[in-house]
Amino acid sequence: MHATADTGYSTHSARQSARRFAAPGWSRLKYLILISLCFAAAPNARAEEVISLALPIRCQPGLTCFVQNYVDHDASDKARDYRCGGRSYDDHDGTDIRIRNLEIQRQGIEVLAAAPGRVIGTRNDMDDVSVNTVGKAAIAGKECGNGAVIEHEGGWRTQYCHMAKGSVRVKVGDQLTTGQPIGLVGLSGDTEFFHLHFTVRHRGQVVDPFAYGATENSCGGGRSIWAASLGEQMQYRPREIIDYGFAAIAPTMELVESGEIGKHSVTSASDALVAYVRVIGLQAGDQQFLAVQGPDGASLAGNSVPALDRDKAQFLILSGKKRTETAWPAGRYTATYRVTRDGAEVLRKTFDIEARPR
């Protein structure tokens, strides 16, 4: 865009000079110069075109997948996202789009080419194991895990990391179209959870696709280079609920992350009835409340978490009780989760369940 504007300015200047220094034969020479300028400027104009990115994963942001981390915009050893929030970590150079759990991952969530281009690098042989299990030394130099790099026109490149072992279905030299499957979301490389790490670079420099061209130390600056068709799907969400429900036992983060908690559904004979919510992006100072009501509207259980002393990448809150009667009374049980900050409500979710016979 800038190169096109500069070309227009240069052409205008050449025409003004022609009027001041007109001479025999100049008219013909003028057009030759203008043609040369156009041919010289055209490649630069193409090179400076801003890329438009499609969603690089087959999911629905905010529903079946969630942005866990944004690009770090802080040059120090601290971290901040493009809105000056805490949804990043030090030196994070991409966008992490996560899925909920292992059960969903096993269904096969496709990673997609965000724009047309040529594959210039791949890896496909690393195991799907959390870095907490294998250690940093085991993945040194291969932090991306299984992945691919695509080169696009105009000096742009996109990188796709942490894909499942053996799932990468492209090879170096392949020409890809937008939305073409590359592989599947996995747990390879430097990661603790199932997600796609997506990095955008322009002429070797990391670009935040949510804030292209943002000035240093700005909040909310720059502009999105996500395709316009994505609309509100890629809007910034300071906090986000990614899991919620009821269980017949007290859920742990491991049970939720694996999807195994779904095997502990509540019946009228369950020993316990527990509501749970997993949320990402909580900030220091946030207060949480999770209350459960019985079918008659009376309070069954409640949990109040004091103001957080620091930002939390994710948090699991529970509220419930053990059964004290022969069976849970028939009817619907309702849970309400709230987050407040400085006395104002910033997040709320209400959900319910009916305790069915075993």
PDB file of N, CA and C in Angstrom, residues 25-120:
ATOM      1  N   GLY A  25      10.813  16.654 -28.459  1.00  0.00           N
ATOM      2  CA  GLY A  25      10.988  15.222 -28.237  1.00  0.00           C
ATOM      3  C   GLY A  25      10.758  14.769 -26.801  1.00  0.00           C
ATOM      4  N   TRP A  26      10.558  15.763 -25.919  1.00  0.00           N
ATOM      5  CA  TRP A  26      10.381  15.404 -24.484  1.00  0.00           C
ATOM      6  C   TRP A  26       9.109  14.598 -24.244  1.00  0.00           C
ATOM      7  N   SER A  27       8.067  14.903 -25.009  1.00  0.00           N
ATOM      8  CA  SER A  27       6.788  14.213 -24.784  1.00  0.00           C
ATOM      9  C   SER A  27       6.953  12.702 -24.931  1.00  0.00           C
ATOM     10  N   ARG A  28       7.672  12.286 -25.987  1.00  0.00           N
ATOM     11  CA  ARG A  28       7.869  10.852 -26.215  1.00  0.00           C
ATOM     12  C   ARG A  28       8.735  10.253 -25.099  1.00  0.00           C
ATOM     13  N   LEU A  29       9.820  10.996 -24.726  1.00  0.00           N
ATOM     14  CA  LEU A  29      10.712  10.519 -23.678  1.00  0.00           C
ATOM     15  C   LEU A  29       9.983  10.425 -22.346  1.00  0.00           C
ATOM     16  N   LYS A  30       9.054  11.386 -22.112  1.00  0.00           N
ATOM     17  CA  LYS A  30       8.298  11.416 -20.858  1.00  0.00           C
ATOM     18  C   LYS A  30       7.538  10.113 -20.665  1.00  0.00           C
ATOM     19  N   TYR A  31       6.884   9.641 -21.709  1.00  0.00           N
ATOM     20  CA  TYR A  31       6.097   8.422 -21.585  1.00  0.00           C
ATOM     21  C   TYR A  31       6.997   7.198 -21.381  1.00  0.00           C
ATOM     22  N   LEU A  32       8.170   7.199 -21.996  1.00  0.00           N
ATOM     23  CA  LEU A  32       9.100   6.094 -21.775  1.00  0.00           C
ATOM     24  C   LEU A  32       9.555   6.047 -20.324  1.00  0.00           C
ATOM     25  N   ILE A  33       9.798   7.255 -19.742  1.00  0.00           N
ATOM     26  CA  ILE A  33      10.209   7.324 -18.334  1.00  0.00           C
ATOM     27  C   ILE A  33       9.100   6.818 -17.438  1.00  0.00           C
ATOM     28  N   LEU A  34       7.868   7.262 -17.717  1.00  0.00           N
ATOM     29  CA  LEU A  34       6.739   6.845 -16.894  1.00  0.00           C
ATOM     30  C   LEU A  34       6.527   5.346 -16.957  1.00  0.00           C
ATOM     31  N   ILE A  35       6.666   4.766 -18.148  1.00  0.00           N
ATOM     32  CA  ILE A  35       6.527   3.314 -18.289  1.00  0.00           C
ATOM     33  C   ILE A  35       7.607   2.605 -17.479  1.00  0.00           C
ATOM     34  N   SER A  36       8.848   3.133 -17.528  1.00  0.00           N
ATOM     35  CA  SER A  36       9.930   2.529 -16.762  1.00  0.00           C
ATOM     36  C   SER A  36       9.655   2.600 -15.276  1.00  0.00           C
ATOM     37  N   LEU A  37       9.124   3.749 -14.825  1.00  0.00           N
ATOM     38  CA  LEU A  37       8.792   3.895 -13.409  1.00  0.00           C
ATOM     39  C   LEU A  37       7.750   2.883 -12.980  1.00  0.00           C
ATOM     40  N   CYS A  38       6.756   2.684 -13.819  1.00  0.00           N
ATOM     41  CA  CYS A  38       5.685   1.740 -13.478  1.00  0.00           C
ATOM     42  C   CYS A  38       6.230   0.323 -13.350  1.00  0.00           C
ATOM     43  N   PHE A  39       7.099  -0.082 -14.316  1.00  0.00           N
ATOM     44  CA  PHE A  39       7.643  -1.437 -14.268  1.00  0.00           C
ATOM     45  C   PHE A  39       8.578  -1.609 -13.072  1.00  0.00           C
ATOM     46  N   ALA A  40       9.326  -0.545 -12.728  1.00  0.00           N
ATOM     47  CA  ALA A  40      10.257  -0.634 -11.605  1.00  0.00           C
ATOM     48  C   ALA A  40       9.505  -0.702 -10.289  1.00  0.00           C
ATOM     49  N   ALA A  41       8.377   0.012 -10.204  1.00  0.00           N
ATOM     50  CA  ALA A  41       7.645   0.087  -8.940  1.00  0.00           C
ATOM     51  C   ALA A  41       6.743  -1.095  -8.712  1.00  0.00           C
ATOM     52  N   ALA A  42       6.289  -1.752  -9.779  1.00  0.00           N
ATOM     53  CA  ALA A  42       5.304  -2.823  -9.629  1.00  0.00           C
ATOM     54  C   ALA A  42       5.754  -3.941  -8.701  1.00  0.00           C
ATOM     55  N   PRO A  43       6.997  -4.470  -8.837  1.00  0.00           N
ATOM     56  CA  PRO A  43       7.402  -5.546  -7.929  1.00  0.00           C
ATOM     57  C   PRO A  43       7.411  -5.093  -6.484  1.00  0.00           C
ATOM     58  N   ASN A  44       7.885  -3.836  -6.222  1.00  0.00           N
ATOM     59  CA  ASN A  44       7.896  -3.328  -4.854  1.00  0.00           C
ATOM     60  C   ASN A  44       6.501  -3.193  -4.301  1.00  0.00           C
ATOM     61  N   ALA A  45       5.557  -2.769  -5.128  1.00  0.00           N
ATOM     62  CA  ALA A  45       4.176  -2.624  -4.681  1.00  0.00           C
ATOM     63  C   ALA A  45       3.618  -3.967  -4.264  1.00  0.00           C
ATOM     64  N   ARG A  46       3.908  -5.005  -5.073  1.00  0.00           N
ATOM     65  CA  ARG A  46       3.429  -6.335  -4.719  1.00  0.00           C
ATOM     66  C   ARG A  46       4.081  -6.814  -3.429  1.00  0.00           C
ATOM     67  N   ALA A  47       5.407  -6.490  -3.293  1.00  0.00           N
ATOM     68  CA  ALA A  47       6.143  -6.982  -2.135  1.00  0.00           C
ATOM     69  C   ALA A  47       5.602  -6.400  -0.838  1.00  0.00           C
ATOM     70  N   GLU A  48       5.066  -5.189  -0.881  1.00  0.00           N
ATOM     71  CA  GLU A  48       4.609  -4.529   0.336  1.00  0.00           C
ATOM     72  C   GLU A  48       3.132  -4.783   0.634  1.00  0.00           C
ATOM     73  N   GLU A  49       2.475  -5.591  -0.176  1.00  0.00           N
ATOM     74  CA  GLU A  49       1.083  -5.894   0.101  1.00  0.00           C
ATOM     75  C   GLU A  49       0.963  -6.635   1.420  1.00  0.00           C
ATOM     76  N   VAL A  50      -0.018  -6.260   2.224  1.00  0.00           N
ATOM     77  CA  VAL A  50      -0.221  -6.891   3.519  1.00  0.00           C
ATOM     78  C   VAL A  50      -1.001  -8.185   3.339  1.00  0.00           C
ATOM     79  N   ILE A  51      -0.518  -9.237   3.960  1.00  0.00           N
ATOM     80  CA  ILE A  51      -1.146 -10.539   3.830  1.00  0.00           C
ATOM     81  C   ILE A  51      -2.495 -10.559   4.542  1.00  0.00           C
ATOM     82  N   SER A  52      -3.405 -11.379   4.068  1.00  0.00           N
ATOM     83  CA  SER A  52      -4.699 -11.606   4.720  1.00  0.00           C
ATOM     84  C   SER A  52      -4.736 -13.063   5.157  1.00  0.00           C
ATOM     85  N   LEU A  53      -4.977 -13.285   6.442  1.00  0.00           N
ATOM     86  CA  LEU A  53      -4.844 -14.624   7.012  1.00  0.00           C
ATOM     87  C   LEU A  53      -6.189 -15.262   7.336  1.00  0.00           C
ATOM     88  N   ALA A  54      -6.363 -16.463   6.843  1.00  0.00           N
ATOM     89  CA  ALA A  54      -7.512 -17.277   7.239  1.00  0.00           C
ATOM     90  C   ALA A  54      -7.178 -17.967   8.555  1.00  0.00           C
ATOM     91  N   LEU A  55      -8.177 -18.497   9.237  1.00  0.00           N
ATOM     92  CA  LEU A  55      -7.955 -19.208  10.486  1.00  0.00           C
ATOM     93  C   LEU A  55      -7.097 -20.447  10.215  1.00  0.00           C
ATOM     94  N   PRO A  56      -5.979 -20.635  10.944  1.00  0.00           N
ATOM     95  CA  PRO A  56      -5.072 -21.748  10.641  1.00  0.00           C
ATOM     96  C   PRO A  56      -5.431 -23.059  11.340  1.00  0.00           C
ATOM     97  N   ILE A  57      -6.644 -23.181  11.822  1.00  0.00           N
ATOM     98  CA  ILE A  57      -7.078 -24.395  12.511  1.00  0.00           C
ATOM     99  C   ILE A  57      -8.575 -24.559  12.289  1.00  0.00           C
ATOM    100  N   ARG A  58      -9.008 -25.800  12.097  1.00  0.00           N
ATOM    101  CA  ARG A  58     -10.420 -26.037  11.822  1.00  0.00           C
ATOM    102  C   ARG A  58     -11.196 -26.126  13.140  1.00  0.00           C
ATOM    103  N   CYS A  59     -11.718 -24.989  13.567  1.00  0.00           N
ATOM    104  CA  CYS A  59     -12.470 -24.921  14.817  1.00  0.00           C
ATOM    105  C   CYS A  59     -13.256 -23.623  14.833  1.00  0.00           C
ATOM    106  N   GLN A  60     -13.989 -23.387  15.902  1.00  0.00           N
ATOM    107  CA  GLN A  60     -14.767 -22.164  16.067  1.00  0.00           C
ATOM    108  C   GLN A  60     -14.228 -21.400  17.262  1.00  0.00           C
ATOM    109  N   PRO A  61     -13.492 -20.312  17.022  1.00  0.00           N
ATOM    110  CA  PRO A  61     -12.923 -19.544  18.135  1.00  0.00           C
ATOM    111  C   PRO A  61     -14.008 -19.092  19.120  1.00  0.00           C
ATOM    112  N   GLY A  62     -13.720 -19.301  20.386  1.00  0.00           N
ATOM    113  CA  GLY A  62     -14.677 -18.934  21.422  1.00  0.00           C
ATOM    114  C   GLY A  62     -15.673 -20.020  21.747  1.00  0.00           C
ATOM    115  N   LEU A  63     -15.715 -21.066  20.911  1.00  0.00           N
ATOM    116  CA  LEU A  63     -16.644 -22.174  21.141  1.00  0.00           C
ATOM    117  C   LEU A  63     -15.909 -23.508  21.266  1.00  0.00           C
ATOM    118  N   THR A  64     -15.151 -23.857  20.248  1.00  0.00           N
ATOM    119  CA  THR A  64     -14.435 -25.136  20.271  1.00  0.00           C
ATOM    120  C   THR A  64     -12.919 -24.958  20.347  1.00  0.00           C
ATOM    121  N   CYS A  65     -12.444 -23.738  20.221  1.00  0.00           N
ATOM    122  CA  CYS A  65     -11.024 -23.437  20.407  1.00  0.00           C
ATOM    123  C   CYS A  65     -10.886 -22.032  20.970  1.00  0.00           C
ATOM    124  N   PHE A  66      -9.712 -21.751  21.530  1.00  0.00           N
ATOM    125  CA  PHE A  66      -9.550 -20.507  22.280  1.00  0.00           C
ATOM    126  C   PHE A  66      -8.110 -20.017  22.156  1.00  0.00           C
ATOM    127  N   VAL A  67      -7.955 -18.692  22.092  1.00  0.00           N
ATOM    128  CA  VAL A  67      -6.604 -18.125  22.093  1.00  0.00           C
ATOM    129  C   VAL A  67      -6.098 -18.134  23.533  1.00  0.00           C
ATOM    130  N   GLN A  68      -5.065 -18.933  23.771  1.00  0.00           N
ATOM    131  CA  GLN A  68      -4.482 -19.012  25.109  1.00  0.00           C
ATOM    132  C   GLN A  68      -3.452 -17.899  25.315  1.00  0.00           C
ATOM    133  N   ASN A  69      -2.583 -17.700  24.317  1.00  0.00           N
ATOM    134  CA  ASN A  69      -1.530 -16.687  24.429  1.00  0.00           C
ATOM    135  C   ASN A  69      -1.403 -15.897  23.134  1.00  0.00           C
ATOM    136  N   TYR A  70      -1.134 -14.595  23.281  1.00  0.00           N
ATOM    137  CA  TYR A  70      -0.870 -13.718  22.144  1.00  0.00           C
ATOM    138  C   TYR A  70       0.642 -13.439  22.070  1.00  0.00           C
ATOM    139  N   VAL A  71       1.062 -12.718  21.035  1.00  0.00           N
ATOM    140  CA  VAL A  71       2.458 -12.315  20.879  1.00  0.00           C
ATOM    141  C   VAL A  71       2.846 -11.364  22.018  1.00  0.00           C
ATOM    142  N   ASP A  72       4.050 -11.545  22.548  1.00  0.00           N
ATOM    143  CA  ASP A  72       4.567 -10.666  23.600  1.00  0.00           C
ATOM    144  C   ASP A  72       5.015  -9.338  22.994  1.00  0.00           C
ATOM    145  N   HIS A  73       4.458  -8.232  23.496  1.00  0.00           N
ATOM    146  CA  HIS A  73       4.807  -6.898  23.008  1.00  0.00           C
ATOM    147  C   HIS A  73       5.714  -6.147  23.972  1.00  0.00           C
ATOM    148  N   ASP A  74       6.226  -6.814  24.981  1.00  0.00           N
ATOM    149  CA  ASP A  74       7.091  -6.172  25.970  1.00  0.00           C
ATOM    150  C   ASP A  74       8.534  -6.570  25.702  1.00  0.00           C
ATOM    151  N   ALA A  75       9.408  -5.573  25.506  1.00  0.00           N
ATOM    152  CA  ALA A  75      10.799  -5.857  25.169  1.00  0.00           C
ATOM    153  C   ALA A  75      11.626  -6.273  26.381  1.00  0.00           C
ATOM    154  N   SER A  76      11.086  -6.106  27.577  1.00  0.00           N
ATOM    155  CA  SER A  76      11.820  -6.474  28.788  1.00  0.00           C
ATOM    156  C   SER A  76      11.594  -7.946  29.108  1.00  0.00           C
ATOM    157  N   ASP A  77      11.971  -8.342  30.335  1.00  0.00           N
ATOM    158  CA  ASP A  77      11.762  -9.733  30.742  1.00  0.00           C
ATOM    159  C   ASP A  77      10.349  -9.970  31.251  1.00  0.00           C
ATOM    160  N   LYS A  78       9.483  -8.969  31.126  1.00  0.00           N
ATOM    161  CA  LYS A  78       8.076  -9.123  31.456  1.00  0.00           C
ATOM    162  C   LYS A  78       7.307  -9.408  30.169  1.00  0.00           C
ATOM    163  N   ALA A  79       5.992  -9.493  30.253  1.00  0.00           N
ATOM    164  CA  ALA A  79       5.198  -9.817  29.061  1.00  0.00           C
ATOM    165  C   ALA A  79       3.880  -9.059  29.074  1.00  0.00           C
ATOM    166  N   ARG A  80       3.398  -8.724  27.881  1.00  0.00           N
ATOM    167  CA  ARG A  80       2.067  -8.133  27.739  1.00  0.00           C
ATOM    168  C   ARG A  80       1.591  -8.387  26.317  1.00  0.00           C
ATOM    169  N   ASP A  81       0.289  -8.537  26.161  1.00  0.00           N
ATOM    170  CA  ASP A  81      -0.263  -8.739  24.827  1.00  0.00           C
ATOM    171  C   ASP A  81      -0.522  -7.387  24.162  1.00  0.00           C
ATOM    172  N   TYR A  82      -1.092  -7.413  22.964  1.00  0.00           N
ATOM    173  CA  TYR A  82      -1.251  -6.175  22.191  1.00  0.00           C
ATOM    174  C   TYR A  82      -2.264  -5.208  22.788  1.00  0.00           C
ATOM    175  N   ARG A  83      -3.053  -5.683  23.736  1.00  0.00           N
ATOM    176  CA  ARG A  83      -3.986  -4.806  24.439  1.00  0.00           C
ATOM    177  C   ARG A  83      -3.468  -4.422  25.822  1.00  0.00           C
ATOM    178  N   CYS A  84      -2.188  -4.689  26.043  1.00  0.00           N
ATOM    179  CA  CYS A  84      -1.526  -4.431  27.325  1.00  0.00           C
ATOM    180  C   CYS A  84      -2.080  -5.303  28.439  1.00  0.00           C
ATOM    181  N   GLY A  85      -2.667  -6.434  28.087  1.00  0.00           N
ATOM    182  CA  GLY A  85      -3.113  -7.418  29.058  1.00  0.00           C
ATOM    183  C   GLY A  85      -2.036  -8.455  29.309  1.00  0.00           C
ATOM    184  N   GLY A  86      -2.357  -9.441  30.126  1.00  0.00           N
ATOM    185  CA  GLY A  86      -1.381 -10.448  30.504  1.00  0.00           C
ATOM    186  C   GLY A  86      -1.488 -11.742  29.735  1.00  0.00           C
ATOM    187  N   ARG A  87      -2.158 -11.728  28.580  1.00  0.00           N
ATOM    188  CA  ARG A  87      -2.370 -12.961  27.819  1.00  0.00           C
ATOM    189  C   ARG A  87      -1.158 -13.276  26.926  1.00  0.00           C
ATOM    190  N   SER A  88       0.010 -13.378  27.548  1.00  0.00           N
ATOM    191  CA  SER A  88       1.236 -13.726  26.832  1.00  0.00           C
ATOM    192  C   SER A  88       2.271 -14.142  27.864  1.00  0.00           C
ATOM    193  N   TYR A  89       3.480 -14.476  27.393  1.00  0.00           N
ATOM    194  CA  TYR A  89       4.604 -14.686  28.293  1.00  0.00           C
ATOM    195  C   TYR A  89       5.868 -14.228  27.594  1.00  0.00           C
ATOM    196  N   ASP A  90       6.945 -14.091  28.352  1.00  0.00           N
ATOM    197  CA  ASP A  90       8.153 -13.443  27.861  1.00  0.00           C
ATOM    198  C   ASP A  90       8.683 -14.083  26.583  1.00  0.00           C
ATOM    199  N   ASP A  91       8.892 -13.235  25.574  1.00  0.00           N
ATOM    200  CA  ASP A  91       9.454 -13.617  24.272  1.00  0.00           C
ATOM    201  C   ASP A  91       8.538 -14.531  23.450  1.00  0.00           C
ATOM    202  N   HIS A  92       7.271 -14.601  23.782  1.00  0.00           N
ATOM    203  CA  HIS A  92       6.359 -15.436  22.996  1.00  0.00           C
ATOM    204  C   HIS A  92       6.159 -14.808  21.622  1.00  0.00           C
ATOM    205  N   ASP A  93       6.459 -15.560  20.562  1.00  0.00           N
ATOM    206  CA  ASP A  93       6.492 -14.981  19.213  1.00  0.00           C
ATOM    207  C   ASP A  93       5.326 -15.404  18.330  1.00  0.00           C
ATOM    208  N   GLY A  94       4.270 -15.947  18.923  1.00  0.00           N
ATOM    209  CA  GLY A  94       3.151 -16.383  18.095  1.00  0.00           C
ATOM    210  C   GLY A  94       1.822 -16.310  18.817  1.00  0.00           C
ATOM    211  N   THR A  95       0.818 -16.891  18.176  1.00  0.00           N
ATOM    212  CA  THR A  95      -0.530 -16.981  18.735  1.00  0.00           C
ATOM    213  C   THR A  95      -0.817 -18.443  19.043  1.00  0.00           C
ATOM    214  N   ASP A  96      -1.145 -18.731  20.297  1.00  0.00           N
ATOM    215  CA  ASP A  96      -1.477 -20.100  20.698  1.00  0.00           C
ATOM    216  C   ASP A  96      -2.989 -20.291  20.661  1.00  0.00           C
ATOM    217  N   ILE A  97      -3.451 -21.173  19.773  1.00  0.00           N
ATOM    218  CA  ILE A  97      -4.871 -21.487  19.673  1.00  0.00           C
ATOM    219  C   ILE A  97      -5.071 -22.894  20.218  1.00  0.00           C
ATOM    220  N   ARG A  98      -5.729 -23.007  21.364  1.00  0.00           N
ATOM    221  CA  ARG A  98      -5.829 -24.282  22.050  1.00  0.00           C
ATOM    222  C   ARG A  98      -7.182 -24.953  21.838  1.00  0.00           C
ATOM    223  N   ILE A  99      -7.180 -26.267  22.015  1.00  0.00           N
ATOM    224  CA  ILE A  99      -8.427 -27.022  22.083  1.00  0.00           C
ATOM    225  C   ILE A  99      -8.581 -27.487  23.531  1.00  0.00           C
ATOM    226  N   ARG A 100      -9.766 -28.018  23.857  1.00  0.00           N
ATOM    227  CA  ARG A 100     -10.054 -28.275  25.263  1.00  0.00           C
ATOM    228  C   ARG A 100      -9.263 -29.426  25.869  1.00  0.00           C
ATOM    229  N   ASN A 101      -9.221 -30.568  25.187  1.00  0.00           N
ATOM    230  CA  ASN A 101      -8.695 -31.744  25.871  1.00  0.00           C
ATOM    231  C   ASN A 101      -8.213 -32.827  24.901  1.00  0.00           C
ATOM    232  N   LEU A 102      -7.664 -33.876  25.500  1.00  0.00           N
ATOM    233  CA  LEU A 102      -7.126 -35.002  24.737  1.00  0.00           C
ATOM    234  C   LEU A 102      -8.204 -35.723  23.939  1.00  0.00           C
ATOM    235  N   GLU A 103      -9.380 -35.844  24.499  1.00  0.00           N
ATOM    236  CA  GLU A 103     -10.468 -36.534  23.803  1.00  0.00           C
ATOM    237  C   GLU A 103     -10.796 -35.853  22.483  1.00  0.00           C
ATOM    238  N   ILE A 104     -10.831 -34.530  22.491  1.00  0.00           N
ATOM    239  CA  ILE A 104     -11.084 -33.777  21.262  1.00  0.00           C
ATOM    240  C   ILE A 104      -9.907 -33.923  20.304  1.00  0.00           C
ATOM    241  N   GLN A 105      -8.681 -33.871  20.837  1.00  0.00           N
ATOM    242  CA  GLN A 105      -7.498 -33.999  19.985  1.00  0.00           C
ATOM    243  C   GLN A 105      -7.483 -35.325  19.244  1.00  0.00           C
ATOM    244  N   ARG A 106      -7.932 -36.382  19.908  1.00  0.00           N
ATOM    245  CA  ARG A 106      -7.935 -37.702  19.289  1.00  0.00           C
ATOM    246  C   ARG A 106      -8.921 -37.805  18.130  1.00  0.00           C
ATOM    247  N   GLN A 107      -9.862 -36.889  18.058  1.00  0.00           N
ATOM    248  CA  GLN A 107     -10.803 -36.869  16.943  1.00  0.00           C
ATOM    249  C   GLN A 107     -10.145 -36.323  15.678  1.00  0.00           C
ATOM    250  N   GLY A 108      -9.011 -35.622  15.848  1.00  0.00           N
ATOM    251  CA  GLY A 108      -8.276 -35.087  14.708  1.00  0.00           C
ATOM    252  C   GLY A 108      -8.699 -33.683  14.342  1.00  0.00           C
ATOM    253  N   ILE A 109      -8.024 -32.679  14.918  1.00  0.00           N
ATOM    254  CA  ILE A 109      -8.321 -31.272  14.615  1.00  0.00           C
ATOM    255  C   ILE A 109      -7.298 -30.780  13.604  1.00  0.00           C
ATOM    256  N   GLU A 110      -7.752 -30.434  12.413  1.00  0.00           N
ATOM    257  CA  GLU A 110      -6.853 -30.091  11.316  1.00  0.00           C
ATOM    258  C   GLU A 110      -6.216 -28.713  11.477  1.00  0.00           C
ATOM    259  N   VAL A 111      -4.927 -28.650  11.145  1.00  0.00           N
ATOM    260  CA  VAL A 111      -4.194 -27.393  11.000  1.00  0.00           C
ATOM    261  C   VAL A 111      -4.241 -27.034   9.522  1.00  0.00           C
ATOM    262  N   LEU A 112      -4.519 -25.755   9.219  1.00  0.00           N
ATOM    263  CA  LEU A 112      -4.777 -25.330   7.842  1.00  0.00           C
ATOM    264  C   LEU A 112      -3.820 -24.226   7.412  1.00  0.00           C
ATOM    265  N   ALA A 113      -3.504 -24.188   6.130  1.00  0.00           N
ATOM    266  CA  ALA A 113      -2.689 -23.102   5.585  1.00  0.00           C
ATOM    267  C   ALA A 113      -3.468 -21.793   5.685  1.00  0.00           C
ATOM    268  N   ALA A 114      -2.856 -20.777   6.291  1.00  0.00           N
ATOM    269  CA  ALA A 114      -3.544 -19.503   6.506  1.00  0.00           C
ATOM    270  C   ALA A 114      -3.579 -18.630   5.255  1.00  0.00           C
ATOM    271  N   ALA A 115      -2.759 -18.954   4.268  1.00  0.00           N
ATOM    272  CA  ALA A 115      -2.708 -18.194   3.008  1.00  0.00           C
ATOM    273  C   ALA A 115      -2.006 -19.066   1.969  1.00  0.00           C
ATOM    274  N   PRO A 116      -2.181 -18.781   0.684  1.00  0.00           N
ATOM    275  CA  PRO A 116      -1.505 -19.573  -0.347  1.00  0.00           C
ATOM    276  C   PRO A 116       0.005 -19.375  -0.272  1.00  0.00           C
ATOM    277  N   GLY A 117       0.739 -20.441  -0.544  1.00  0.00           N
ATOM    278  CA  GLY A 117       2.191 -20.314  -0.507  1.00  0.00           C
ATOM    279  C   GLY A 117       2.877 -21.644  -0.745  1.00  0.00           C
ATOM    280  N   ARG A 118       4.203 -21.638  -0.553  1.00  0.00           N
ATOM    281  CA  ARG A 118       5.037 -22.811  -0.816  1.00  0.00           C
ATOM    282  C   ARG A 118       5.664 -23.295   0.483  1.00  0.00           C
ATOM    283  N   VAL A 119       5.607 -24.598   0.715  1.00  0.00           N
ATOM    284  CA  VAL A 119       6.199 -25.187   1.916  1.00  0.00           C
ATOM    285  C   VAL A 119       7.717 -25.159   1.805  1.00  0.00           C
ATOM    286  N   ILE A 120       8.396 -24.614   2.829  1.00  0.00           N
ATOM    287  CA  ILE A 120       9.865 -24.540   2.792  1.00  0.00           C
ATOM    288  C   ILE A 120      10.504 -25.302   3.952  1.00  0.00           C
TER     289      ILE A 120
END
